[in-house]
Amino acid sequence: MTDVERRAALDDIGAEVAVCTRCRLSQARTKAVPGEGTEATEVIFVGEGPGFNEDRQGRPFVGQAGALLTELLGSVGWTREEVFITNVVKCRPPENRDPEPDEIAACAPFLTRQLAALDPALVVTLGRFSMARFNPGARIGQVHGTYRAADPESGAPAALTYAMYHPAAALHQGSLKATLFRDMEGVPTALLEARKLRTERLAAAPATDQSPYQAAAGPPPIPAPSSAATTAPGPAAQPIAEPIAEPAPAIVGGPDGQTAESDPTDQLGLF
Ligand code: URA
């Protein structure tokens, strides 16, 4: 798919999202929030769902959590404009409650189509609802700051996923901010691994069967986020793991030494 075709596909999805009435979230929304960013990217960030500010503006991550996400991107030399940012659900859950399973299911085809259009090398999941889409069964306290192959059912069969806490979690629990920044350090490394994996898979695939990888030689010709090619492996980077099966394989100590048992966001169901 060319960049022009990717843009057209994303714009079509955005237009459908804007008038979608597939679930009850459409009834209370001001604006739907399809997502934004460049079509020429290898990296997609997927959050949970729009909040108050996003609902008003029709843009993802423009409130306080968004300011932190922008800061996190900046910490590795990236900008919002170099990636694509979207959410699991495209309309604001009332009072910022968790999205319900039927709402997530109703909205899922939009994210699937966005993934198909972008064919990202790396999906950075922000929070547990996004993580659950790409690595069902994972516990965020165990897997944050690590990358692994995406569940092929996620719509991104050729991608690695990298799990992070939701930026809003750090607004509720200040100690998570340092964890988020530490985990962010590992994202460029995960992208390098994702590129390597795609190149290897492309080389191994028969010439007639390169889907879903780009049939053109090598990874997609995108402007690489600026630090990706030069950033040394971050302390948070972990080896590739197999897609998580239930129960999730133990990852002994996260980058910050937390375990699922000691992770307050797992216990409280925050993000
Ligand atoms: N939280 C999210 O998950 N997404 C947004 O767009 C904003 C806040």
mmCIF file of C-alpha atoms and ligand atoms in Angstrom:
data_model
loop_
_atom_site.group_PDB
_atom_site.id
_atom_site.type_symbol
_atom_site.label_atom_id
_atom_site.label_comp_id
_atom_site.label_asym_id
_atom_site.label_seq_id
_atom_site.Cartn_x
_atom_site.Cartn_y
_atom_site.Cartn_z
ATOM 1 C CA MET A 1 0.000 0.000 0.000
ATOM 2 C CA THR A 2 1.356 3.443 -0.826
ATOM 3 C CA ASP A 3 1.310 6.286 1.651
ATOM 4 C CA VAL A 4 -1.451 7.920 -0.381
ATOM 5 C CA GLU A 5 -3.515 4.743 -0.109
ATOM 6 C CA ARG A 6 -2.800 4.488 3.617
ATOM 7 C CA ARG A 7 -3.920 8.093 4.131
ATOM 8 C CA ALA A 8 -7.074 7.502 2.132
ATOM 9 C CA ALA A 9 -7.872 4.388 4.168
ATOM 10 C CA LEU A 10 -7.296 6.224 7.450
ATOM 11 C CA ASP A 11 -9.439 9.151 6.319
ATOM 12 C CA ASP A 12 -12.254 6.774 5.327
ATOM 13 C CA ILE A 13 -12.102 5.127 8.747
ATOM 14 C CA GLY A 14 -12.100 8.537 10.423
ATOM 15 C CA ALA A 15 -15.173 9.603 8.487
ATOM 16 C CA GLU A 16 -17.006 6.435 9.526
ATOM 17 C CA VAL A 17 -15.981 6.793 13.152
ATOM 18 C CA ALA A 18 -17.280 10.377 13.182
ATOM 19 C CA VAL A 19 -20.836 9.237 12.486
ATOM 20 C CA CYS A 20 -20.717 5.786 14.105
ATOM 21 C CA THR A 21 -23.673 4.669 16.206
ATOM 22 C CA ARG A 22 -22.559 1.067 16.792
ATOM 23 C CA CYS A 23 -22.653 1.353 20.583
ATOM 24 C CA ARG A 24 -24.087 3.434 23.403
ATOM 25 C CA LEU A 25 -20.950 5.576 23.673
ATOM 26 C CA SER A 26 -22.087 7.424 20.568
ATOM 27 C CA GLN A 27 -25.101 8.794 22.430
ATOM 28 C CA ALA A 28 -23.180 10.916 24.923
ATOM 29 C CA ARG A 29 -20.203 11.932 22.838
ATOM 30 C CA THR A 30 -19.486 15.441 21.630
ATOM 31 C CA LYS A 31 -17.022 14.291 19.001
ATOM 32 C CA ALA A 32 -15.725 10.858 18.134
ATOM 33 C CA VAL A 33 -11.940 10.540 18.237
ATOM 34 C CA PRO A 34 -10.642 8.333 15.421
ATOM 35 C CA GLY A 35 -6.958 9.007 16.033
ATOM 36 C CA GLU A 36 -4.292 11.087 14.382
ATOM 37 C CA GLY A 37 -0.751 11.040 13.117
ATOM 38 C CA THR A 38 1.174 10.254 10.018
ATOM 39 C CA GLU A 39 0.335 7.398 7.691
ATOM 40 C CA ALA A 40 4.073 7.007 7.059
ATOM 41 C CA THR A 41 4.991 5.583 10.420
ATOM 42 C CA GLU A 42 6.136 2.298 11.842
ATOM 43 C CA VAL A 43 4.815 3.035 15.306
ATOM 44 C CA ILE A 44 1.275 3.249 16.631
ATOM 45 C CA PHE A 45 0.382 4.189 20.206
ATOM 46 C CA VAL A 46 -2.945 2.788 21.369
ATOM 47 C CA GLY A 47 -4.677 4.179 24.449
ATOM 48 C CA GLU A 48 -7.937 3.301 26.112
ATOM 49 C CA GLY A 49 -10.549 5.847 25.089
ATOM 50 C CA PRO A 50 -11.089 9.591 24.818
ATOM 51 C CA GLY A 51 -11.470 11.689 27.946
ATOM 52 C CA PHE A 52 -13.177 15.047 28.439
ATOM 53 C CA ASN A 53 -10.788 17.141 26.363
ATOM 54 C CA GLU A 54 -10.490 14.584 23.592
ATOM 55 C CA ASP A 55 -14.289 14.384 23.362
ATOM 56 C CA ARG A 56 -14.465 18.157 22.970
ATOM 57 C CA GLN A 57 -11.714 18.411 20.384
ATOM 58 C CA GLY A 58 -12.102 15.126 18.503
ATOM 59 C CA ARG A 59 -8.376 14.474 18.923
ATOM 60 C CA PRO A 60 -6.593 11.802 20.983
ATOM 61 C CA PHE A 61 -4.466 12.532 24.031
ATOM 62 C CA VAL A 62 -4.878 16.305 24.192
ATOM 63 C CA GLY A 63 -5.537 16.606 27.936
ATOM 64 C CA GLN A 64 -3.174 16.104 30.856
ATOM 65 C CA ALA A 65 -2.457 12.494 29.942
ATOM 66 C CA GLY A 66 -1.753 13.700 26.426
ATOM 67 C CA ALA A 67 0.723 16.291 27.669
ATOM 68 C CA LEU A 68 2.550 13.504 29.475
ATOM 69 C CA LEU A 69 2.470 11.310 26.366
ATOM 70 C CA THR A 70 3.977 14.167 24.343
ATOM 71 C CA GLU A 71 6.673 14.517 27.012
ATOM 72 C CA LEU A 72 7.346 10.786 26.929
ATOM 73 C CA LEU A 73 7.734 10.868 23.160
ATOM 74 C CA GLY A 74 10.054 13.840 23.494
ATOM 75 C CA SER A 75 12.196 11.945 25.977
ATOM 76 C CA VAL A 76 13.317 9.636 23.151
ATOM 77 C CA GLY A 77 13.463 12.392 20.554
ATOM 78 C CA TRP A 78 10.135 11.622 18.916
ATOM 79 C CA THR A 79 7.138 13.841 18.218
ATOM 80 C CA ARG A 80 3.425 13.146 17.966
ATOM 81 C CA GLU A 81 3.622 13.938 14.267
ATOM 82 C CA GLU A 82 6.023 11.045 13.638
ATOM 83 C CA VAL A 83 3.720 8.357 15.005
ATOM 84 C CA PHE A 84 0.039 7.460 14.928
ATOM 85 C CA ILE A 85 -2.014 7.772 18.112
ATOM 86 C CA THR A 86 -5.405 6.186 18.636
ATOM 87 C CA ASN A 87 -7.553 4.383 21.198
ATOM 88 C CA VAL A 88 -9.317 1.092 21.732
ATOM 89 C CA VAL A 89 -12.675 2.894 21.848
ATOM 90 C CA LYS A 90 -13.193 6.000 19.788
ATOM 91 C CA CYS A 91 -15.877 7.694 21.898
ATOM 92 C CA ARG A 92 -15.617 8.884 25.489
ATOM 93 C CA PRO A 93 -17.002 6.538 28.113
ATOM 94 C CA PRO A 94 -19.242 8.651 30.399
ATOM 95 C CA GLU A 95 -17.410 9.992 33.467
ATOM 96 C CA ASN A 96 -14.279 8.349 32.072
ATOM 97 C CA ARG A 97 -15.447 4.943 33.229
ATOM 98 C CA ASP A 98 -13.816 1.819 31.835
ATOM 99 C CA PRO A 99 -15.096 0.802 28.402
ATOM 100 C CA GLU A 100 -17.483 -2.166 28.550
ATOM 101 C CA PRO A 101 -16.648 -5.366 26.655
ATOM 102 C CA ASP A 102 -19.498 -4.847 24.177
ATOM 103 C CA GLU A 103 -18.317 -1.279 23.497
ATOM 104 C CA ILE A 104 -14.774 -2.502 22.892
ATOM 105 C CA ALA A 105 -16.107 -5.210 20.589
ATOM 106 C CA ALA A 106 -18.275 -2.768 18.649
ATOM 107 C CA CYS A 107 -15.327 -0.441 18.096
ATOM 108 C CA ALA A 108 -12.746 -3.159 17.399
ATOM 109 C CA PRO A 109 -13.168 -3.230 13.604
ATOM 110 C CA PHE A 110 -12.047 0.390 13.377
ATOM 111 C CA LEU A 111 -8.759 -0.332 15.133
ATOM 112 C CA THR A 112 -8.324 -3.468 13.049
ATOM 113 C CA ARG A 113 -8.710 -1.429 9.881
ATOM 114 C CA GLN A 114 -6.330 1.253 11.143
ATOM 115 C CA LEU A 115 -3.760 -1.445 11.831
ATOM 116 C CA ALA A 116 -4.295 -2.947 8.399
ATOM 117 C CA ALA A 117 -3.790 0.462 6.787
ATOM 118 C CA LEU A 118 -0.684 1.331 8.790
ATOM 119 C CA ASP A 119 0.836 -2.156 9.039
ATOM 120 C CA PRO A 120 2.918 -0.965 12.000
ATOM 121 C CA ALA A 121 6.147 -2.632 13.024
ATOM 122 C CA LEU A 122 5.549 -1.672 16.646
ATOM 123 C CA VAL A 123 2.362 -1.180 18.638
ATOM 124 C CA VAL A 124 2.890 0.598 21.949
ATOM 125 C CA THR A 125 0.001 -0.228 24.229
ATOM 126 C CA LEU A 126 -0.936 2.380 26.829
ATOM 127 C CA GLY A 127 -2.760 0.749 29.692
ATOM 128 C CA ARG A 128 -4.352 -2.598 30.226
ATOM 129 C CA PHE A 129 -7.315 -2.308 27.842
ATOM 130 C CA SER A 130 -4.990 -1.708 24.950
ATOM 131 C CA MET A 131 -2.563 -4.363 26.167
ATOM 132 C CA ALA A 132 -5.413 -6.875 26.395
ATOM 133 C CA ARG A 133 -6.174 -6.361 22.724
ATOM 134 C CA PHE A 134 -2.644 -7.248 21.652
ATOM 135 C CA ASN A 135 -1.563 -9.643 24.393
ATOM 136 C CA PRO A 136 -4.614 -11.177 26.008
ATOM 137 C CA GLY A 137 -3.891 -12.642 29.415
ATOM 138 C CA ALA A 138 -0.911 -10.403 30.152
ATOM 139 C CA ARG A 139 -0.652 -8.526 33.437
ATOM 140 C CA ILE A 140 0.568 -4.998 33.050
ATOM 141 C CA GLY A 141 2.553 -5.126 36.278
ATOM 142 C CA GLN A 142 4.511 -8.005 34.805
ATOM 143 C CA VAL A 143 4.976 -6.987 31.199
ATOM 144 C CA HIS A 144 5.308 -3.203 31.161
ATOM 145 C CA GLY A 145 8.587 -2.185 29.584
ATOM 146 C CA THR A 146 8.828 -5.376 27.531
ATOM 147 C CA TYR A 147 8.093 -6.307 23.955
ATOM 148 C CA ARG A 148 6.701 -9.433 22.418
ATOM 149 C CA ALA A 149 4.939 -10.565 19.259
ATOM 150 C CA ALA A 150 1.390 -9.306 18.915
ATOM 151 C CA ASP A 151 -1.433 -11.791 19.083
ATOM 152 C CA PRO A 152 -2.181 -12.489 15.394
ATOM 153 C CA GLU A 153 -5.878 -11.987 16.168
ATOM 154 C CA SER A 154 -5.152 -8.395 17.176
ATOM 155 C CA GLY A 155 -5.094 -7.171 13.600
ATOM 156 C CA ALA A 156 -1.334 -6.550 13.713
ATOM 157 C CA PRO A 157 0.106 -10.009 13.000
ATOM 158 C CA ALA A 158 3.408 -8.606 11.763
ATOM 159 C CA ALA A 159 4.001 -6.318 14.732
ATOM 160 C CA LEU A 160 5.773 -6.395 18.028
ATOM 161 C CA THR A 161 3.918 -4.858 20.935
ATOM 162 C CA TYR A 162 5.490 -2.926 23.754
ATOM 163 C CA ALA A 163 3.480 -2.554 26.929
ATOM 164 C CA MET A 164 3.374 0.644 28.941
ATOM 165 C CA TYR A 165 1.216 1.925 31.738
ATOM 166 C CA HIS A 166 -1.394 4.440 30.725
ATOM 167 C CA PRO A 167 -0.030 7.987 31.159
ATOM 168 C CA ALA A 168 -3.142 8.878 33.182
ATOM 169 C CA ALA A 169 -2.112 6.274 35.755
ATOM 170 C CA ALA A 170 0.857 8.493 36.614
ATOM 171 C CA LEU A 171 -1.516 11.405 37.192
ATOM 172 C CA HIS A 172 -3.227 9.319 39.878
ATOM 173 C CA GLN A 173 -0.105 7.719 41.239
ATOM 174 C CA GLY A 174 2.958 9.905 40.924
ATOM 175 C CA SER A 175 5.475 7.114 41.400
ATOM 176 C CA LEU A 176 4.450 5.638 38.049
ATOM 177 C CA LYS A 177 5.801 8.651 36.188
ATOM 178 C CA ALA A 178 9.390 7.508 36.620
ATOM 179 C CA THR A 179 8.349 4.011 35.531
ATOM 180 C CA LEU A 180 6.732 5.425 32.401
ATOM 181 C CA PHE A 181 9.845 7.363 31.462
ATOM 182 C CA ARG A 182 12.045 4.342 32.133
ATOM 183 C CA ASP A 183 9.774 2.133 30.037
ATOM 184 C CA MET A 184 9.725 4.721 27.245
ATOM 185 C CA GLU A 185 13.501 4.418 26.995
ATOM 186 C CA GLY A 186 12.978 0.876 25.740
ATOM 187 C CA VAL A 187 10.633 1.822 22.889
ATOM 188 C CA PRO A 188 13.276 2.711 20.267
ATOM 189 C CA THR A 189 15.029 -0.567 21.008
ATOM 190 C CA ALA A 190 11.763 -2.414 20.554
ATOM 191 C CA LEU A 191 11.349 -0.676 17.203
ATOM 192 C CA LEU A 192 14.803 -1.800 16.116
ATOM 193 C CA GLU A 193 13.890 -5.366 17.097
ATOM 194 C CA ALA A 194 10.584 -5.077 15.266
ATOM 195 C CA ARG A 195 12.372 -3.944 12.119
ATOM 196 C CA LYS A 196 14.841 -6.796 12.387
ATOM 197 C CA LEU A 197 12.058 -9.301 12.800
ATOM 198 C CA ARG A 198 10.177 -8.009 9.785
ATOM 199 C CA THR A 199 13.276 -8.040 7.637
ATOM 200 C CA GLU A 200 14.012 -11.619 8.665
ATOM 201 C CA ARG A 201 10.455 -12.725 8.058
ATOM 202 C CA LEU A 202 10.342 -10.982 4.725
ATOM 203 C CA ALA A 203 13.558 -12.687 3.664
ATOM 204 C CA ALA A 204 12.213 -16.068 4.790
ATOM 205 C CA ALA A 205 8.793 -15.714 3.168
ATOM 206 C CA PRO A 206 8.283 -17.150 -0.320
ATOM 207 C CA ALA A 207 8.173 -14.361 -2.904
ATOM 208 C CA THR A 208 4.537 -15.142 -3.607
ATOM 209 C CA ASP A 209 3.517 -15.127 0.040
ATOM 210 C CA GLN A 210 4.829 -11.999 1.687
ATOM 211 C CA SER A 211 1.566 -10.778 3.034
ATOM 212 C CA PRO A 212 1.030 -9.294 5.563
ATOM 213 C CA TYR A 213 4.546 -7.941 5.321
ATOM 214 C CA GLN A 214 5.299 -5.304 2.770
ATOM 215 C CA ALA A 215 6.033 -6.947 -0.540
ATOM 216 C CA ALA A 216 8.340 -4.072 -1.404
ATOM 217 C CA ALA A 217 11.907 -4.734 -0.334
ATOM 218 C CA GLY A 218 12.448 -4.234 3.375
ATOM 219 C CA PRO A 219 10.406 -2.491 5.991
ATOM 220 C CA PRO A 220 8.076 0.355 5.061
ATOM 221 C CA PRO A 221 9.891 3.458 3.835
ATOM 222 C CA ILE A 222 8.945 5.752 6.657
ATOM 223 C CA PRO A 223 10.671 8.662 8.270
ATOM 224 C CA ALA A 224 12.085 6.843 11.266
ATOM 225 C CA PRO A 225 11.403 8.571 14.548
ATOM 226 C CA SER A 226 14.529 10.566 15.027
ATOM 227 C CA SER A 227 16.303 8.677 17.770
ATOM 228 C CA ALA A 228 15.329 5.180 16.730
ATOM 229 C CA ALA A 229 18.355 4.424 14.649
ATOM 230 C CA THR A 230 20.847 5.692 17.157
ATOM 231 C CA THR A 231 19.415 5.024 20.569
ATOM 232 C CA ALA A 232 21.350 2.407 22.454
ATOM 233 C CA PRO A 233 19.348 -0.441 23.926
ATOM 234 C CA GLY A 234 17.470 1.010 26.880
ATOM 235 C CA PRO A 235 17.561 -0.554 30.284
ATOM 236 C CA ALA A 236 13.899 -1.435 30.004
ATOM 237 C CA ALA A 237 14.241 -3.492 26.844
ATOM 238 C CA GLN A 238 13.548 -7.180 27.283
ATOM 239 C CA PRO A 239 14.006 -10.081 24.891
ATOM 240 C CA ILE A 240 11.239 -11.036 22.557
ATOM 241 C CA ALA A 241 8.765 -13.336 24.183
ATOM 242 C CA GLU A 242 6.230 -15.561 22.536
ATOM 243 C CA PRO A 243 2.675 -14.242 22.415
ATOM 244 C CA ILE A 244 1.332 -14.577 25.892
ATOM 245 C CA ALA A 245 -0.807 -17.606 26.522
ATOM 246 C CA GLU A 246 -3.016 -17.963 29.555
ATOM 247 C CA PRO A 247 -1.569 -17.967 32.156
ATOM 248 C CA ALA A 248 0.989 -15.335 31.216
ATOM 249 C CA PRO A 249 4.544 -16.580 31.524
ATOM 250 C CA ALA A 250 6.335 -15.077 34.473
ATOM 251 C CA ILE A 251 8.644 -12.229 33.659
ATOM 252 C CA VAL A 252 10.777 -12.110 36.725
ATOM 253 C CA GLY A 253 10.600 -8.566 38.009
ATOM 254 C CA GLY A 254 9.691 -5.727 35.712
ATOM 255 C CA PRO A 255 12.219 -3.029 34.978
ATOM 256 C CA ASP A 256 11.295 -1.422 38.252
ATOM 257 C CA GLY A 257 11.207 -4.690 40.131
ATOM 258 C CA GLN A 258 7.436 -4.719 40.479
ATOM 259 C CA THR A 259 5.537 -7.941 40.419
ATOM 260 C CA ALA A 260 1.855 -8.400 39.695
ATOM 261 C CA GLU A 261 1.306 -8.902 43.376
ATOM 262 C CA SER A 262 3.047 -5.698 44.315
ATOM 263 C CA ASP A 263 1.600 -3.671 41.474
ATOM 264 C CA PRO A 264 -1.136 -1.403 42.788
ATOM 265 C CA THR A 265 -2.523 -0.627 39.329
ATOM 266 C CA ASP A 266 -3.202 -4.316 38.725
ATOM 267 C CA GLN A 267 -5.013 -4.613 42.012
ATOM 268 C CA LEU A 268 -7.063 -1.457 41.697
ATOM 269 C CA GLY A 269 -7.854 -1.934 38.038
ATOM 270 C CA LEU A 270 -6.405 1.449 37.157
ATOM 271 C CA PHE A 271 -5.863 1.833 33.435
HETATM 272 N N1 URA B 1 -6.820 8.587 27.588
HETATM 273 C C1 URA B 1 -6.868 7.715 26.562
HETATM 274 O O1 URA B 1 -6.813 6.508 26.739
HETATM 275 N N2 URA B 1 -6.973 8.209 25.347
HETATM 276 C C2 URA B 1 -7.026 9.493 25.086
HETATM 277 O O2 URA B 1 -7.128 9.857 23.935
HETATM 278 C C3 URA B 1 -6.961 10.379 26.173
HETATM 279 C C4 URA B 1 -6.859 9.906 27.420
#
